[in-house]
């Protein structure tokens, strides 16, 4: 993971592999800042949704037990929202480098949509 100090805050950039490993250990909360439509079609299993237009850093869960890692489609929106969270006083925040596109490129499992039924299905590339 890459770490950057911005004033008193710490901004981290995690790889998809680091996010996946931390998810499996229950160490982080992944928050997806993409649109509800993007999320419904496919998403990191267990990720919470807080779309960018409605993103409010004051509504983020505390980080005493689990760290927060934001993600989006490419990493641009999640980095922007992480930096906004730091501006609003969060002392530590992370985002996933390359976003969901990088996650899929690394062939990590995710929740997709069964196009025949419209039901969610686990995708194991």
mmCIF file of N, CA and C in Angstrom:
data_model
loop_
_atom_site.group_PDB
_atom_site.id
_atom_site.type_symbol
_atom_site.label_atom_id
_atom_site.label_comp_id
_atom_site.label_asym_id
_atom_site.label_seq_id
_atom_site.Cartn_x
_atom_site.Cartn_y
_atom_site.Cartn_z
ATOM 1 N N UNK A 1 0.838 -1.177 0.000
ATOM 2 C CA UNK A 1 0.000 0.000 0.000
ATOM 3 C C UNK A 1 0.883 1.239 0.000
ATOM 4 N N UNK A 2 0.395 2.236 -0.687
ATOM 5 C CA UNK A 2 1.087 3.524 -0.716
ATOM 6 C C UNK A 2 0.467 4.416 0.344
ATOM 7 N N UNK A 3 1.299 5.162 1.046
ATOM 8 C CA UNK A 3 0.814 6.053 2.101
ATOM 9 C C UNK A 3 1.281 7.476 1.820
ATOM 10 N N UNK A 4 0.357 8.409 1.993
ATOM 11 C CA UNK A 4 0.655 9.838 1.812
ATOM 12 C C UNK A 4 0.120 10.574 3.038
ATOM 13 N N UNK A 5 0.897 11.470 3.577
ATOM 14 C CA UNK A 5 0.446 12.275 4.704
ATOM 15 C C UNK A 5 0.010 13.642 4.174
ATOM 16 N N UNK A 6 -1.208 14.010 4.523
ATOM 17 C CA UNK A 6 -1.789 15.277 4.096
ATOM 18 C C UNK A 6 -2.163 16.026 5.367
ATOM 19 N N UNK A 7 -1.326 16.954 5.764
ATOM 20 C CA UNK A 7 -1.532 17.629 7.047
ATOM 21 C C UNK A 7 -1.423 16.592 8.152
ATOM 22 N N UNK A 8 -2.464 16.501 8.977
ATOM 23 C CA UNK A 8 -2.496 15.508 10.051
ATOM 24 C C UNK A 8 -3.136 14.193 9.609
ATOM 25 N N UNK A 9 -3.625 14.125 8.397
ATOM 26 C CA UNK A 9 -4.334 12.940 7.912
ATOM 27 C C UNK A 9 -3.409 11.995 7.147
ATOM 28 N N UNK A 10 -3.841 10.735 7.087
ATOM 29 C CA UNK A 10 -3.118 9.718 6.334
ATOM 30 C C UNK A 10 -4.017 9.206 5.216
ATOM 31 N N UNK A 11 -3.514 9.303 4.000
ATOM 32 C CA UNK A 11 -4.242 8.841 2.809
ATOM 33 C C UNK A 11 -3.516 7.621 2.264
ATOM 34 N N UNK A 12 -4.252 6.512 2.150
ATOM 35 C CA UNK A 12 -3.650 5.263 1.677
ATOM 36 C C UNK A 12 -4.259 4.842 0.350
ATOM 37 N N UNK A 13 -3.419 4.266 -0.491
ATOM 38 C CA UNK A 13 -3.860 3.691 -1.757
ATOM 39 C C UNK A 13 -3.539 2.205 -1.703
ATOM 40 N N UNK A 14 -4.572 1.387 -1.727
ATOM 41 C CA UNK A 14 -4.438 -0.067 -1.626
ATOM 42 C C UNK A 14 -4.583 -0.709 -2.996
ATOM 43 N N UNK A 15 -3.900 -1.806 -3.208
ATOM 44 C CA UNK A 15 -4.073 -2.589 -4.430
ATOM 45 C C UNK A 15 -5.324 -3.456 -4.276
ATOM 46 N N UNK A 16 -5.888 -3.922 -5.390
ATOM 47 C CA UNK A 16 -7.029 -4.839 -5.279
ATOM 48 C C UNK A 16 -6.693 -6.096 -4.463
ATOM 49 N N UNK A 17 -5.486 -6.603 -4.614
ATOM 50 C CA UNK A 17 -5.098 -7.803 -3.857
ATOM 51 C C UNK A 17 -5.072 -7.527 -2.352
ATOM 52 N N UNK A 18 -4.596 -6.349 -1.960
ATOM 53 C CA UNK A 18 -4.585 -5.985 -0.546
ATOM 54 C C UNK A 18 -6.006 -5.843 -0.002
ATOM 55 N N UNK A 19 -6.887 -5.246 -0.804
ATOM 56 C CA UNK A 19 -8.282 -5.089 -0.393
ATOM 57 C C UNK A 19 -8.930 -6.469 -0.247
ATOM 58 N N UNK A 20 -8.709 -7.336 -1.208
ATOM 59 C CA UNK A 20 -9.288 -8.682 -1.167
ATOM 60 C C UNK A 20 -8.826 -9.440 0.075
ATOM 61 N N UNK A 21 -7.534 -9.411 0.357
ATOM 62 C CA UNK A 21 -6.984 -10.117 1.520
ATOM 63 C C UNK A 21 -7.563 -9.550 2.823
ATOM 64 N N UNK A 22 -7.655 -8.226 2.929
ATOM 65 C CA UNK A 22 -8.191 -7.601 4.137
ATOM 66 C C UNK A 22 -9.686 -7.890 4.291
ATOM 67 N N UNK A 23 -10.411 -7.966 3.177
ATOM 68 C CA UNK A 23 -11.837 -8.332 3.219
ATOM 69 C C UNK A 23 -11.998 -9.735 3.784
ATOM 70 N N UNK A 24 -11.206 -10.655 3.291
ATOM 71 C CA UNK A 24 -11.290 -12.049 3.729
ATOM 72 C C UNK A 24 -10.993 -12.191 5.221
ATOM 73 N N UNK A 25 -10.157 -11.312 5.752
ATOM 74 C CA UNK A 25 -9.812 -11.348 7.178
ATOM 75 C C UNK A 25 -10.785 -10.526 8.025
ATOM 76 N N UNK A 26 -11.719 -9.816 7.386
ATOM 77 C CA UNK A 26 -12.674 -8.990 8.117
ATOM 78 C C UNK A 26 -12.058 -7.748 8.730
ATOM 79 N N UNK A 27 -10.994 -7.243 8.112
ATOM 80 C CA UNK A 27 -10.266 -6.101 8.666
ATOM 81 C C UNK A 27 -10.742 -4.742 8.154
ATOM 82 N N UNK A 28 -11.517 -4.738 7.069
ATOM 83 C CA UNK A 28 -11.907 -3.470 6.458
ATOM 84 C C UNK A 28 -13.390 -3.448 6.111
ATOM 85 N N UNK A 29 -13.889 -2.247 5.885
ATOM 86 C CA UNK A 29 -15.208 -2.013 5.319
ATOM 87 C C UNK A 29 -14.954 -1.388 3.955
ATOM 88 N N UNK A 30 -15.460 -2.009 2.906
ATOM 89 C CA UNK A 30 -15.310 -1.474 1.551
ATOM 90 C C UNK A 30 -16.565 -0.677 1.228
ATOM 91 N N UNK A 31 -16.370 0.553 0.790
ATOM 92 C CA UNK A 31 -17.498 1.404 0.420
ATOM 93 C C UNK A 31 -17.353 1.782 -1.047
ATOM 94 N N UNK A 32 -18.370 1.433 -1.804
ATOM 95 C CA UNK A 32 -18.446 1.657 -3.246
ATOM 96 C C UNK A 32 -19.086 3.021 -3.473
ATOM 97 N N UNK A 33 -18.410 3.903 -4.205
ATOM 98 C CA UNK A 33 -18.953 5.242 -4.447
ATOM 99 C C UNK A 33 -19.515 5.392 -5.868
ATOM 100 N N UNK A 34 -19.674 4.258 -6.569
ATOM 101 C CA UNK A 34 -20.257 4.296 -7.910
ATOM 102 C C UNK A 34 -21.767 4.497 -7.823
ATOM 103 N N UNK A 35 -22.422 4.535 -8.970
ATOM 104 C CA UNK A 35 -23.872 4.718 -9.005
ATOM 105 C C UNK A 35 -24.577 3.433 -8.555
ATOM 106 N N UNK A 36 -25.828 3.558 -8.101
ATOM 107 C CA UNK A 36 -26.581 2.354 -7.742
ATOM 108 C C UNK A 36 -26.678 1.361 -8.909
ATOM 109 N N UNK A 37 -26.782 1.868 -10.131
ATOM 110 C CA UNK A 37 -26.871 0.982 -11.293
ATOM 111 C C UNK A 37 -25.589 0.179 -11.476
ATOM 112 N N UNK A 38 -24.443 0.838 -11.350
ATOM 113 C CA UNK A 38 -23.162 0.140 -11.469
ATOM 114 C C UNK A 38 -23.047 -0.931 -10.384
ATOM 115 N N UNK A 39 -23.416 -0.556 -9.168
ATOM 116 C CA UNK A 39 -23.334 -1.477 -8.030
ATOM 117 C C UNK A 39 -24.245 -2.688 -8.236
ATOM 118 N N UNK A 40 -25.462 -2.458 -8.666
ATOM 119 C CA UNK A 40 -26.419 -3.556 -8.838
ATOM 120 C C UNK A 40 -25.966 -4.537 -9.909
ATOM 121 N N UNK A 41 -25.301 -4.059 -10.942
ATOM 122 C CA UNK A 41 -24.845 -4.930 -12.022
ATOM 123 C C UNK A 41 -23.697 -5.821 -11.561
ATOM 124 N N UNK A 42 -22.724 -5.240 -10.836
ATOM 125 C CA UNK A 42 -21.601 -6.011 -10.312
ATOM 126 C C UNK A 42 -20.875 -5.191 -9.256
ATOM 127 N N UNK A 43 -20.411 -5.881 -8.199
ATOM 128 C CA UNK A 43 -19.727 -5.184 -7.110
ATOM 129 C C UNK A 43 -18.873 -6.147 -6.292
ATOM 130 N N UNK A 44 -17.978 -5.577 -5.510
ATOM 131 C CA UNK A 44 -17.175 -6.352 -4.571
ATOM 132 C C UNK A 44 -18.140 -6.918 -3.531
ATOM 133 N N UNK A 45 -18.070 -8.212 -3.320
ATOM 134 C CA UNK A 45 -18.974 -8.848 -2.360
ATOM 135 C C UNK A 45 -18.794 -8.242 -0.973
ATOM 136 N N UNK A 46 -19.907 -7.849 -0.360
ATOM 137 C CA UNK A 46 -19.879 -7.266 0.980
ATOM 138 C C UNK A 46 -19.685 -5.761 1.004
ATOM 139 N N UNK A 47 -19.401 -5.154 -0.152
ATOM 140 C CA UNK A 47 -19.193 -3.701 -0.195
ATOM 141 C C UNK A 47 -20.496 -2.970 0.114
ATOM 142 N N UNK A 48 -20.375 -1.878 0.852
ATOM 143 C CA UNK A 48 -21.505 -1.002 1.109
ATOM 144 C C UNK A 48 -21.556 0.037 -0.003
ATOM 145 N N UNK A 49 -22.721 0.612 -0.228
ATOM 146 C CA UNK A 49 -22.886 1.601 -1.292
ATOM 147 C C UNK A 49 -23.136 2.984 -0.702
ATOM 148 N N UNK A 50 -22.319 3.956 -1.117
ATOM 149 C CA UNK A 50 -22.535 5.365 -0.796
ATOM 150 C C UNK A 50 -22.164 6.144 -2.057
ATOM 151 N N UNK A 51 -23.129 6.260 -3.007
ATOM 152 C CA UNK A 51 -22.834 6.895 -4.297
ATOM 153 C C UNK A 51 -22.253 8.301 -4.145
ATOM 154 N N UNK A 52 -21.346 8.620 -5.037
ATOM 155 C CA UNK A 52 -20.641 9.894 -4.995
ATOM 156 C C UNK A 52 -21.565 11.107 -4.848
ATOM 157 N N UNK A 53 -22.698 11.183 -5.575
ATOM 158 C CA UNK A 53 -23.547 12.370 -5.421
ATOM 159 C C UNK A 53 -24.124 12.530 -4.008
ATOM 160 N N UNK A 54 -24.179 11.427 -3.254
ATOM 161 C CA UNK A 54 -24.742 11.459 -1.906
ATOM 162 C C UNK A 54 -23.675 11.244 -0.837
ATOM 163 N N UNK A 55 -22.412 11.252 -1.241
ATOM 164 C CA UNK A 55 -21.315 10.953 -0.319
ATOM 165 C C UNK A 55 -21.218 12.025 0.758
ATOM 166 N N UNK A 56 -21.268 11.586 2.010
ATOM 167 C CA UNK A 56 -21.168 12.493 3.146
ATOM 168 C C UNK A 56 -20.186 11.885 4.139
ATOM 169 N N UNK A 57 -18.971 12.413 4.222
ATOM 170 C CA UNK A 57 -17.968 11.843 5.125
ATOM 171 C C UNK A 57 -18.435 11.722 6.572
ATOM 172 N N UNK A 58 -19.358 12.598 6.989
ATOM 173 C CA UNK A 58 -19.853 12.542 8.359
ATOM 174 C C UNK A 58 -20.719 11.305 8.611
ATOM 175 N N UNK A 59 -21.178 10.650 7.558
ATOM 176 C CA UNK A 59 -22.018 9.467 7.688
ATOM 177 C C UNK A 59 -21.216 8.166 7.619
ATOM 178 N N UNK A 60 -19.907 8.273 7.418
ATOM 179 C CA UNK A 60 -19.071 7.069 7.350
ATOM 180 C C UNK A 60 -18.999 6.403 8.717
ATOM 181 N N UNK A 61 -18.914 5.073 8.741
ATOM 182 C CA UNK A 61 -18.771 4.395 10.038
ATOM 183 C C UNK A 61 -17.425 4.729 10.672
ATOM 184 N N UNK A 62 -17.340 4.545 11.984
ATOM 185 C CA UNK A 62 -16.075 4.745 12.686
ATOM 186 C C UNK A 62 -15.054 3.699 12.255
ATOM 187 N N UNK A 63 -13.793 3.948 12.553
ATOM 188 C CA UNK A 63 -12.739 3.031 12.132
ATOM 189 C C UNK A 63 -11.996 2.413 13.312
ATOM 190 N N UNK A 64 -12.675 2.253 14.441
ATOM 191 C CA UNK A 64 -11.998 1.661 15.588
ATOM 192 C C UNK A 64 -11.791 0.164 15.408
ATOM 193 N N UNK A 65 -12.752 -0.526 14.804
ATOM 194 C CA UNK A 65 -12.644 -1.974 14.602
ATOM 195 C C UNK A 65 -12.185 -2.338 13.202
ATOM 196 N N UNK A 66 -12.657 -1.603 12.211
ATOM 197 C CA UNK A 66 -12.327 -1.889 10.811
ATOM 198 C C UNK A 66 -11.997 -0.597 10.091
ATOM 199 N N UNK A 67 -11.025 -0.671 9.213
ATOM 200 C CA UNK A 67 -10.631 0.479 8.390
ATOM 201 C C UNK A 67 -11.605 0.627 7.219
ATOM 202 N N UNK A 68 -11.685 1.815 6.671
ATOM 203 C CA UNK A 68 -12.526 2.104 5.509
ATOM 204 C C UNK A 68 -11.649 2.182 4.268
ATOM 205 N N UNK A 69 -12.091 1.480 3.202
ATOM 206 C CA UNK A 69 -11.448 1.581 1.889
ATOM 207 C C UNK A 69 -12.546 1.897 0.884
ATOM 208 N N UNK A 70 -12.418 3.030 0.210
ATOM 209 C CA UNK A 70 -13.380 3.428 -0.823
ATOM 210 C C UNK A 70 -12.954 2.846 -2.164
ATOM 211 N N UNK A 71 -13.939 2.589 -3.032
ATOM 212 C CA UNK A 71 -13.600 2.190 -4.393
ATOM 213 C C UNK A 71 -14.671 2.646 -5.360
ATOM 214 N N UNK A 72 -14.290 2.728 -6.636
ATOM 215 C CA UNK A 72 -15.209 3.108 -7.707
ATOM 216 C C UNK A 72 -14.876 2.265 -8.929
ATOM 217 N N UNK A 73 -15.145 2.761 -10.105
ATOM 218 C CA UNK A 73 -14.876 2.005 -11.318
ATOM 219 C C UNK A 73 -13.425 2.012 -11.738
ATOM 220 N N UNK A 74 -12.759 3.159 -11.565
ATOM 221 C CA UNK A 74 -11.371 3.283 -12.034
ATOM 222 C C UNK A 74 -10.402 3.811 -10.978
ATOM 223 N N UNK A 75 -10.917 4.278 -9.856
ATOM 224 C CA UNK A 75 -10.083 4.849 -8.808
ATOM 225 C C UNK A 75 -10.146 6.363 -8.748
ATOM 226 N N UNK A 76 -10.731 6.991 -9.756
ATOM 227 C CA UNK A 76 -10.785 8.459 -9.796
ATOM 228 C C UNK A 76 -11.798 8.994 -8.780
ATOM 229 N N UNK A 77 -13.022 8.480 -8.808
ATOM 230 C CA UNK A 77 -14.060 8.963 -7.887
ATOM 231 C C UNK A 77 -13.725 8.627 -6.437
ATOM 232 N N UNK A 78 -13.206 7.421 -6.209
ATOM 233 C CA UNK A 78 -12.892 7.033 -4.822
ATOM 234 C C UNK A 78 -11.766 7.885 -4.251
ATOM 235 N N UNK A 79 -10.772 8.221 -5.073
ATOM 236 C CA UNK A 79 -9.699 9.094 -4.575
ATOM 237 C C UNK A 79 -10.262 10.473 -4.250
ATOM 238 N N UNK A 80 -11.126 10.978 -5.112
ATOM 239 C CA UNK A 80 -11.732 12.295 -4.882
ATOM 240 C C UNK A 80 -12.541 12.302 -3.585
ATOM 241 N N UNK A 81 -13.316 11.246 -3.334
ATOM 242 C CA UNK A 81 -14.132 11.173 -2.125
ATOM 243 C C UNK A 81 -13.269 10.957 -0.877
ATOM 244 N N UNK A 82 -12.179 10.210 -1.010
ATOM 245 C CA UNK A 82 -11.262 10.017 0.119
ATOM 246 C C UNK A 82 -10.622 11.348 0.508
ATOM 247 N N UNK A 83 -10.220 12.109 -0.487
ATOM 248 C CA UNK A 83 -9.610 13.410 -0.196
ATOM 249 C C UNK A 83 -10.638 14.366 0.419
ATOM 250 N N UNK A 84 -11.876 14.294 -0.036
ATOM 251 C CA UNK A 84 -12.953 15.091 0.561
ATOM 252 C C UNK A 84 -13.139 14.695 2.031
ATOM 253 N N UNK A 85 -13.098 13.402 2.312
ATOM 254 C CA UNK A 85 -13.252 12.922 3.693
ATOM 255 C C UNK A 85 -12.142 13.482 4.580
ATOM 256 N N UNK A 86 -10.925 13.542 4.053
ATOM 257 C CA UNK A 86 -9.820 14.117 4.823
ATOM 258 C C UNK A 86 -10.052 15.604 5.069
ATOM 259 N N UNK A 87 -10.540 16.317 4.062
ATOM 260 C CA UNK A 87 -10.833 17.751 4.220
ATOM 261 C C UNK A 87 -11.876 17.984 5.309
ATOM 262 N N UNK A 88 -12.795 17.004 5.457
ATOM 263 C CA UNK A 88 -13.872 17.114 6.439
ATOM 264 C C UNK A 88 -13.459 16.583 7.810
ATOM 265 N N UNK A 89 -12.182 16.215 7.956
ATOM 266 C CA UNK A 89 -11.688 15.861 9.279
ATOM 267 C C UNK A 89 -11.350 14.409 9.538
ATOM 268 N N UNK A 90 -11.568 13.513 8.585
ATOM 269 C CA UNK A 90 -11.178 12.120 8.813
ATOM 270 C C UNK A 90 -9.658 12.040 8.870
ATOM 271 N N UNK A 91 -9.149 11.412 9.889
ATOM 272 C CA UNK A 91 -7.710 11.341 10.084
ATOM 273 C C UNK A 91 -7.017 10.277 9.257
ATOM 274 N N UNK A 92 -7.788 9.290 8.788
ATOM 275 C CA UNK A 92 -7.204 8.214 7.988
ATOM 276 C C UNK A 92 -8.281 7.671 7.054
ATOM 277 N N UNK A 93 -7.929 7.537 5.790
ATOM 278 C CA UNK A 93 -8.872 7.003 4.791
ATOM 279 C C UNK A 93 -8.053 6.352 3.691
ATOM 280 N N UNK A 94 -8.664 5.395 3.021
ATOM 281 C CA UNK A 94 -7.980 4.689 1.936
ATOM 282 C C UNK A 94 -8.906 4.552 0.743
ATOM 283 N N UNK A 95 -8.286 4.322 -0.406
ATOM 284 C CA UNK A 95 -9.070 3.978 -1.595
ATOM 285 C C UNK A 95 -8.316 2.904 -2.362
ATOM 286 N N UNK A 96 -9.049 2.216 -3.248
ATOM 287 C CA UNK A 96 -8.464 1.118 -4.017
ATOM 288 C C UNK A 96 -7.980 1.610 -5.371
ATOM 289 N N UNK A 97 -6.706 1.419 -5.615
ATOM 290 C CA UNK A 97 -6.070 1.837 -6.861
ATOM 291 C C UNK A 97 -6.665 1.077 -8.048
ATOM 292 N N UNK A 98 -7.044 1.810 -9.080
ATOM 293 C CA UNK A 98 -7.567 1.185 -10.292
ATOM 294 C C UNK A 98 -9.027 0.803 -10.234
ATOM 295 N N UNK A 99 -9.645 0.896 -9.067
ATOM 296 C CA UNK A 99 -11.064 0.627 -8.909
ATOM 297 C C UNK A 99 -11.492 -0.776 -9.284
ATOM 298 N N UNK A 100 -12.781 -0.907 -9.566
ATOM 299 C CA UNK A 100 -13.363 -2.220 -9.861
ATOM 300 C C UNK A 100 -12.792 -2.814 -11.142
ATOM 301 N N UNK A 101 -12.380 -1.979 -12.081
ATOM 302 C CA UNK A 101 -11.751 -2.482 -13.315
ATOM 303 C C UNK A 101 -10.479 -3.247 -12.972
ATOM 304 N N UNK A 102 -9.673 -2.713 -12.046
ATOM 305 C CA UNK A 102 -8.441 -3.394 -11.624
ATOM 306 C C UNK A 102 -8.770 -4.676 -10.867
ATOM 307 N N UNK A 103 -9.837 -4.641 -10.063
ATOM 308 C CA UNK A 103 -10.285 -5.826 -9.323
ATOM 309 C C UNK A 103 -10.572 -6.964 -10.312
ATOM 310 N N UNK A 104 -11.339 -6.644 -11.345
ATOM 311 C CA UNK A 104 -11.682 -7.666 -12.337
ATOM 312 C C UNK A 104 -10.459 -8.100 -13.140
ATOM 313 N N UNK A 105 -9.567 -7.164 -13.429
ATOM 314 C CA UNK A 105 -8.343 -7.484 -14.166
ATOM 315 C C UNK A 105 -7.489 -8.493 -13.390
ATOM 316 N N UNK A 106 -7.516 -8.403 -12.062
ATOM 317 C CA UNK A 106 -6.752 -9.325 -11.200
ATOM 318 C C UNK A 106 -7.492 -10.649 -10.999
ATOM 319 N N UNK A 107 -8.681 -10.762 -11.618
ATOM 320 C CA UNK A 107 -9.497 -11.979 -11.564
ATOM 321 C C UNK A 107 -9.900 -12.355 -10.138
ATOM 322 N N UNK A 108 -10.280 -11.337 -9.363
ATOM 323 C CA UNK A 108 -10.765 -11.553 -8.006
ATOM 324 C C UNK A 108 -12.279 -11.776 -8.049
ATOM 325 N N UNK A 109 -12.830 -12.553 -7.107
ATOM 326 C CA UNK A 109 -14.274 -12.851 -7.127
ATOM 327 C C UNK A 109 -15.112 -11.608 -6.827
ATOM 328 N N UNK A 110 -16.322 -11.592 -7.375
ATOM 329 C CA UNK A 110 -17.234 -10.473 -7.138
ATOM 330 C C UNK A 110 -18.666 -10.932 -7.342
ATOM 331 N N UNK A 111 -19.608 -10.086 -6.970
ATOM 332 C CA UNK A 111 -21.018 -10.359 -7.199
ATOM 333 C C UNK A 111 -21.412 -9.726 -8.527
ATOM 334 N N UNK A 112 -21.969 -10.564 -9.397
ATOM 335 C CA UNK A 112 -22.419 -10.097 -10.702
ATOM 336 C C UNK A 112 -23.913 -10.337 -10.844
ATOM 337 N N UNK A 113 -24.391 -10.265 -12.059
ATOM 338 C CA UNK A 113 -25.801 -10.472 -12.348
ATOM 339 C C UNK A 113 -25.946 -11.596 -13.358
ATOM 340 N N UNK A 114 -26.810 -12.542 -13.050
ATOM 341 C CA UNK A 114 -27.136 -13.608 -13.990
ATOM 342 C C UNK A 114 -28.051 -12.981 -15.039
ATOM 343 N N UNK A 115 -27.547 -12.848 -16.249
ATOM 344 C CA UNK A 115 -28.305 -12.130 -17.285
ATOM 345 C C UNK A 115 -29.580 -12.860 -17.694
ATOM 346 N N UNK A 116 -29.656 -14.163 -17.473
ATOM 347 C CA UNK A 116 -30.863 -14.916 -17.821
ATOM 348 C C UNK A 116 -32.002 -14.642 -16.845
ATOM 349 N N UNK A 117 -31.672 -14.504 -15.554
ATOM 350 C CA UNK A 117 -32.711 -14.341 -14.547
ATOM 351 C C UNK A 117 -32.736 -12.961 -13.888
ATOM 352 N N UNK A 118 -31.628 -12.225 -13.997
ATOM 353 C CA UNK A 118 -31.505 -10.941 -13.318
ATOM 354 C C UNK A 118 -31.113 -11.073 -11.860
ATOM 355 N N UNK A 119 -30.917 -12.306 -11.416
ATOM 356 C CA UNK A 119 -30.548 -12.548 -10.015
ATOM 357 C C UNK A 119 -29.060 -12.324 -9.793
ATOM 358 N N UNK A 120 -28.685 -11.964 -8.570
ATOM 359 C CA UNK A 120 -27.260 -11.833 -8.279
ATOM 360 C C UNK A 120 -26.582 -13.205 -8.299
ATOM 361 N N UNK A 121 -25.311 -13.207 -8.695
ATOM 362 C CA UNK A 121 -24.557 -14.460 -8.671
ATOM 363 C C UNK A 121 -23.104 -14.139 -8.375
ATOM 364 N N UNK A 122 -22.461 -15.040 -7.666
ATOM 365 C CA UNK A 122 -21.049 -14.896 -7.355
ATOM 366 C C UNK A 122 -20.249 -15.277 -8.600
ATOM 367 N N UNK A 123 -19.308 -14.424 -8.979
ATOM 368 C CA UNK A 123 -18.474 -14.660 -10.148
ATOM 369 C C UNK A 123 -17.066 -14.976 -9.659
ATOM 370 N N UNK A 124 -16.571 -16.132 -10.046
ATOM 371 C CA UNK A 124 -15.212 -16.582 -9.688
ATOM 372 C C UNK A 124 -14.418 -16.698 -10.977
ATOM 373 N N UNK A 125 -13.789 -15.598 -11.430
ATOM 374 C CA UNK A 125 -13.070 -15.635 -12.716
ATOM 375 C C UNK A 125 -11.932 -16.661 -12.736
#
